Tab-separated table of C-alpha atoms in Angstrom:
chain	number	residue	atom	x	y	z
A	926	ASP	CA	97.397	95.258	94.994
A	927	VAL	CA	95.333	97.118	92.452
A	928	LYS	CA	91.711	97.201	93.340
A	929	VAL	CA	88.969	97.865	90.806
A	930	THR	CA	85.464	97.978	92.190
A	931	GLN	CA	82.128	98.128	90.430
A	932	SER	CA	79.044	99.568	92.056
A	933	SER	CA	76.795	96.532	91.636
A	934	ARG	CA	77.304	92.816	91.064
A	935	TYR	CA	73.756	92.305	89.804
A	936	LEU	CA	71.339	94.826	88.348
A	937	VAL	CA	67.845	94.451	86.908
A	938	LYS	CA	66.369	97.303	84.894
A	939	ARG	CA	63.407	97.851	82.612
A	940	THR	CA	63.504	98.713	78.925
A	941	GLY	CA	63.884	102.451	78.412
A	942	GLU	CA	65.431	103.181	81.799
A	943	LYS	CA	68.636	105.165	82.071
A	944	VAL	CA	71.292	102.997	83.693
A	945	PHE	CA	74.538	104.032	85.361
A	946	LEU	CA	77.370	101.574	85.981
A	947	GLU	CA	80.144	102.916	88.157
A	948	CYS	CA	83.757	101.804	88.324
A	949	VAL	CA	86.433	102.982	90.739
A	950	GLN	CA	90.136	102.123	90.793
A	951	ASP	CA	92.534	102.934	93.595
A	952	MET	CA	95.904	102.840	91.827
A	953	ASP	CA	96.021	106.156	90.016
A	954	HIS	CA	95.799	104.473	86.602
A	955	GLU	CA	95.435	106.721	83.579
A	956	ASN	CA	93.654	104.176	81.408
A	957	MET	CA	90.201	102.831	82.138
A	958	PHE	CA	88.028	100.543	80.028
A	959	TRP	CA	84.480	99.245	79.791
A	960	TYR	CA	83.841	95.864	78.174
A	961	ARG	CA	80.844	93.667	77.782
A	962	GLN	CA	81.206	89.922	77.943
A	963	ASP	CA	78.781	87.618	76.166
A	964	PRO	CA	79.074	83.836	75.738
A	965	GLY	CA	80.948	82.957	72.575
A	966	LEU	CA	81.797	86.573	71.833
A	967	GLY	CA	84.600	87.106	74.315
A	968	LEU	CA	85.267	90.612	75.586
A	969	ARG	CA	84.183	93.488	73.419
A	970	LEU	CA	85.420	96.996	74.161
A	971	ILE	CA	82.684	99.596	74.540
A	972	TYR	CA	84.666	102.703	75.485
A	973	PHE	CA	87.981	103.559	77.020
A	974	SER	CA	89.494	106.615	78.599
A	975	TYR	CA	93.151	107.553	78.735
A	976	ASP	CA	92.806	110.584	80.978
A	977	VAL	CA	90.241	112.631	82.875
A	978	LYS	CA	87.544	113.905	80.522
A	979	MET	CA	89.162	112.019	77.621
A	980	LYS	CA	87.368	109.120	75.996
A	981	GLU	CA	87.463	107.098	72.846
A	982	LYS	CA	84.967	104.734	71.287
A	983	GLY	CA	85.737	101.080	71.320
A	984	ASP	CA	84.329	98.415	69.057
A	985	ILE	CA	80.673	98.587	70.128
A	986	PRO	CA	79.850	102.075	71.475
A	987	GLU	CA	76.317	102.311	70.093
A	988	GLY	CA	73.735	102.790	72.819
A	989	TYR	CA	76.346	103.688	75.429
A	990	SER	CA	78.098	106.772	76.711
A	991	VAL	CA	80.752	107.307	79.371
A	992	SER	CA	81.886	109.896	81.847
A	993	ARG	CA	85.247	110.413	83.493
A	994	GLU	CA	85.234	113.475	85.715
A	995	LYS	CA	87.828	112.139	88.140
A	996	LYS	CA	90.846	109.974	87.468
A	997	GLU	CA	89.698	107.136	89.702
A	998	ARG	CA	86.129	106.887	88.429
A	999	PHE	CA	84.777	105.794	85.059
A	1000	SER	CA	81.044	105.566	84.516
A	1001	LEU	CA	79.177	103.714	81.788
A	1002	ILE	CA	75.746	105.065	80.890
A	1003	LEU	CA	72.991	103.293	79.033
A	1004	GLU	CA	70.818	106.191	77.897
A	1005	SER	CA	67.767	104.018	77.222
A	1006	ALA	CA	68.308	100.422	78.172
A	1007	SER	CA	67.235	97.719	75.752
A	1008	THR	CA	66.958	93.951	76.135
A	1009	ASN	CA	69.949	93.395	73.849
A	1010	GLN	CA	72.083	95.181	76.413
A	1011	THR	CA	71.559	92.364	78.881
A	1012	SER	CA	75.122	91.245	79.526
A	1013	MET	CA	78.071	91.070	81.907
A	1014	TYR	CA	79.878	94.406	82.052
A	1015	LEU	CA	83.523	94.481	83.062
A	1016	CYS	CA	85.556	97.521	83.990
A	1017	ALA	CA	89.362	97.542	83.824
A	1018	SER	CA	92.219	99.933	84.407
A	1019	SER	CA	95.882	100.081	83.450
A	1020	LEU	CA	98.931	102.250	83.477
A	1021	PRO	CA	99.961	103.491	80.042
A	1022	TYR	CA	102.579	101.553	78.107
A	1023	ARG	CA	105.023	104.464	78.262
A	1024	THR	CA	105.093	104.118	82.048
A	1025	THR	CA	105.433	100.380	82.528
A	1026	GLY	CA	106.604	98.935	79.233
A	1027	SER	CA	103.374	96.991	79.079
A	1028	ASP	CA	99.734	97.662	79.774
A	1029	THR	CA	98.467	94.872	81.939
A	1030	GLN	CA	94.817	95.444	82.670
A	1031	TYR	CA	93.251	94.994	86.086
A	1032	PHE	CA	89.601	94.039	86.107
A	1033	GLY	CA	86.710	94.583	88.434
A	1034	PRO	CA	84.386	91.731	89.461
A	1035	GLY	CA	81.791	92.623	86.825
A	1036	THR	CA	78.167	93.727	86.837
A	1037	ARG	CA	75.581	91.342	85.465
A	1038	LEU	CA	72.878	93.558	83.985
A	1039	THR	CA	69.479	92.200	83.034
A	1040	VAL	CA	67.130	94.428	81.045
A	1041	LEU	CA	63.520	93.283	81.100
B	234	ALA	CA	95.535	95.959	62.653
B	235	GLN	CA	95.696	93.486	65.519
B	236	SER	CA	93.703	90.334	66.034
B	237	VAL	CA	93.820	87.217	68.162
B	238	ALA	CA	92.233	83.800	67.811
B	239	GLN	CA	91.589	81.029	70.292
B	240	PRO	CA	90.738	78.086	68.062
B	241	GLU	CA	89.230	75.912	70.802
B	242	ASP	CA	86.064	76.836	72.671
B	243	GLN	CA	86.614	74.013	75.146
B	244	VAL	CA	89.590	72.030	76.415
B	245	ASN	CA	89.158	68.999	78.647
B	246	VAL	CA	92.025	67.351	80.498
B	247	ALA	CA	92.421	64.914	83.356
B	248	GLU	CA	93.939	66.089	86.602
B	249	GLY	CA	97.691	65.554	86.621
B	250	ASN	CA	98.001	65.646	82.832
B	251	PRO	CA	99.659	68.502	80.962
B	252	LEU	CA	97.386	71.130	79.500
B	253	THR	CA	97.666	73.470	76.538
B	254	VAL	CA	95.328	76.322	75.627
B	255	LYS	CA	96.030	77.687	72.162
B	256	CYS	CA	96.289	81.262	70.969
B	257	THR	CA	97.386	82.728	67.645
B	258	TYR	CA	97.718	86.380	66.784
B	259	SER	CA	98.184	88.832	63.949
B	260	VAL	CA	99.901	92.220	64.241
B	261	SER	CA	101.669	94.703	61.999
B	262	GLY	CA	104.525	95.449	64.379
B	263	ASN	CA	105.683	93.510	67.403
B	264	PRO	CA	103.153	91.740	69.613
B	265	TYR	CA	102.537	92.336	73.272
B	266	LEU	CA	100.735	89.211	74.431
B	267	PHE	CA	98.744	88.481	77.554
B	268	TRP	CA	96.844	85.644	79.192
B	269	TYR	CA	94.010	86.297	81.613
B	270	VAL	CA	91.888	83.830	83.584
B	271	GLN	CA	88.300	84.160	84.775
B	272	TYR	CA	87.123	81.892	87.558
B	273	PRO	CA	83.357	81.377	87.935
B	274	ASN	CA	81.548	84.533	89.021
B	275	ARG	CA	84.782	86.510	89.171
B	276	GLY	CA	86.423	89.217	87.093
B	277	LEU	CA	89.427	88.536	84.898
B	278	GLN	CA	92.827	88.109	86.502
B	279	PHE	CA	96.164	88.647	84.824
B	280	LEU	CA	98.214	85.443	84.434
B	281	LEU	CA	101.266	86.344	82.386
B	282	LYS	CA	102.566	88.465	79.542
B	283	TYR	CA	105.178	88.514	76.814
B	284	ILE	CA	106.704	91.850	75.885
B	285	THR	CA	110.213	90.995	74.807
B	286	GLY	CA	113.062	88.661	75.733
B	287	ASP	CA	112.857	84.968	76.562
B	288	ASN	CA	110.253	83.137	74.519
B	289	LEU	CA	109.138	81.081	77.522
B	290	VAL	CA	107.229	83.203	79.987
B	291	LYS	CA	106.324	82.007	83.462
B	292	GLY	CA	103.278	83.315	85.269
B	293	SER	CA	100.978	82.784	88.200
B	294	TYR	CA	99.683	79.425	89.499
B	295	GLY	CA	102.371	77.417	87.669
B	296	PHE	CA	101.305	78.484	84.189
B	297	GLU	CA	103.702	79.307	81.402
B	298	ALA	CA	103.375	80.352	77.791
B	299	GLU	CA	105.632	80.023	74.804
B	300	PHE	CA	105.963	82.806	72.275
B	301	ASN	CA	106.591	81.475	68.775
B	302	LYS	CA	107.148	84.231	66.266
B	303	SER	CA	107.289	82.019	63.182
B	304	GLN	CA	103.969	80.394	64.027
B	305	THR	CA	102.489	83.637	65.472
B	306	SER	CA	101.373	81.694	68.508
B	307	PHE	CA	101.355	82.166	72.265
B	308	HIS	CA	100.034	78.922	73.749
B	309	LEU	CA	99.353	78.646	77.466
B	310	LYS	CA	100.710	75.543	79.177
B	311	LYS	CA	100.907	73.824	82.516
B	312	PRO	CA	102.810	70.577	83.160
B	313	SER	CA	100.265	69.123	85.586
B	314	ALA	CA	96.652	70.325	85.626
B	315	LEU	CA	94.623	70.796	88.785
B	316	VAL	CA	90.848	70.673	89.133
B	317	SER	CA	91.076	74.230	90.454
B	318	ASP	CA	92.504	75.351	87.092
B	319	SER	CA	89.045	74.924	85.571
B	320	ALA	CA	88.115	78.373	84.327
B	321	LEU	CA	87.696	80.567	81.264
B	322	TYR	CA	90.970	81.683	79.700
B	323	PHE	CA	91.459	84.714	77.476
B	324	CYS	CA	94.392	85.554	75.262
B	325	ALA	CA	94.955	89.228	74.382
B	326	VAL	CA	97.286	91.072	72.027
B	327	ARG	CA	98.382	94.623	71.442
B	328	ASP	CA	100.345	95.676	68.398
B	329	SER	CA	103.437	97.765	69.093
B	330	TYR	CA	102.283	99.962	66.203
B	331	ASN	CA	99.026	100.631	68.054
B	332	THR	CA	99.598	103.778	70.029
B	333	ASN	CA	95.976	103.908	71.035
B	334	ALA	CA	96.254	104.177	74.782
B	335	GLY	CA	96.993	100.559	75.437
B	336	LYS	CA	93.957	99.116	73.735
B	337	SER	CA	94.293	95.337	73.549
B	338	THR	CA	92.214	92.903	71.561
B	339	PHE	CA	90.867	89.869	73.413
B	340	GLY	CA	90.110	86.438	72.052
B	341	ASP	CA	86.730	84.763	72.480
B	342	GLY	CA	87.944	82.675	75.376
B	343	THR	CA	88.579	78.967	75.983
B	344	THR	CA	86.826	77.051	78.733
B	345	LEU	CA	89.227	74.684	80.458
B	346	THR	CA	87.732	71.796	82.384
B	347	VAL	CA	90.007	69.609	84.483
B	348	LYS	CA	88.392	66.381	85.624
B	349	PRO	CA	89.514	64.480	88.717
């Protein structure tokens, strides 16, 4: 089974702090994603990466950056946390469509971040 | 462009009754359609997908979904609901014309509540 792990289930930070959310997958997937989940807004894509050191902006990248130095690890960085970044953050990974004929995503358990 | 809509925020059914969770989509090419489920305090889990072939797709936990091209719909169904099916359900779509590293668009989610 694919396993996607996230470094923390719950995190509390103060406004202005730099925050790192880590995600690790163990199935050699090329694609990795960071979403935030807010009630009534569904899942919104922040950034995704289709290879090591490659990244693309999603729908809501403002205030975030990412790092992918190794294939299995994808980090989300909040350069200066703000209260409106309080949310559930979900990481996912997938094989590319060209490999599997589909791109089913496998999700981690999520990190609930509270910014005070 | 690709988009997906889940017209119902909430669906309530009695245990043992059939359930339907609705999803409609819009794509330029062919749709790749997915259903995911999120149980309380858990990450999203893949339920089923439609890529091509038979319009009726069977997935995990007794769920199935019917692809209807003329109505651009992909409704999730189960003949007999269980209390344990209570969860948040997400529909997702990717346009075959979207070569962007497997980036899917998720709906806002539908909360299913099954009452005993």
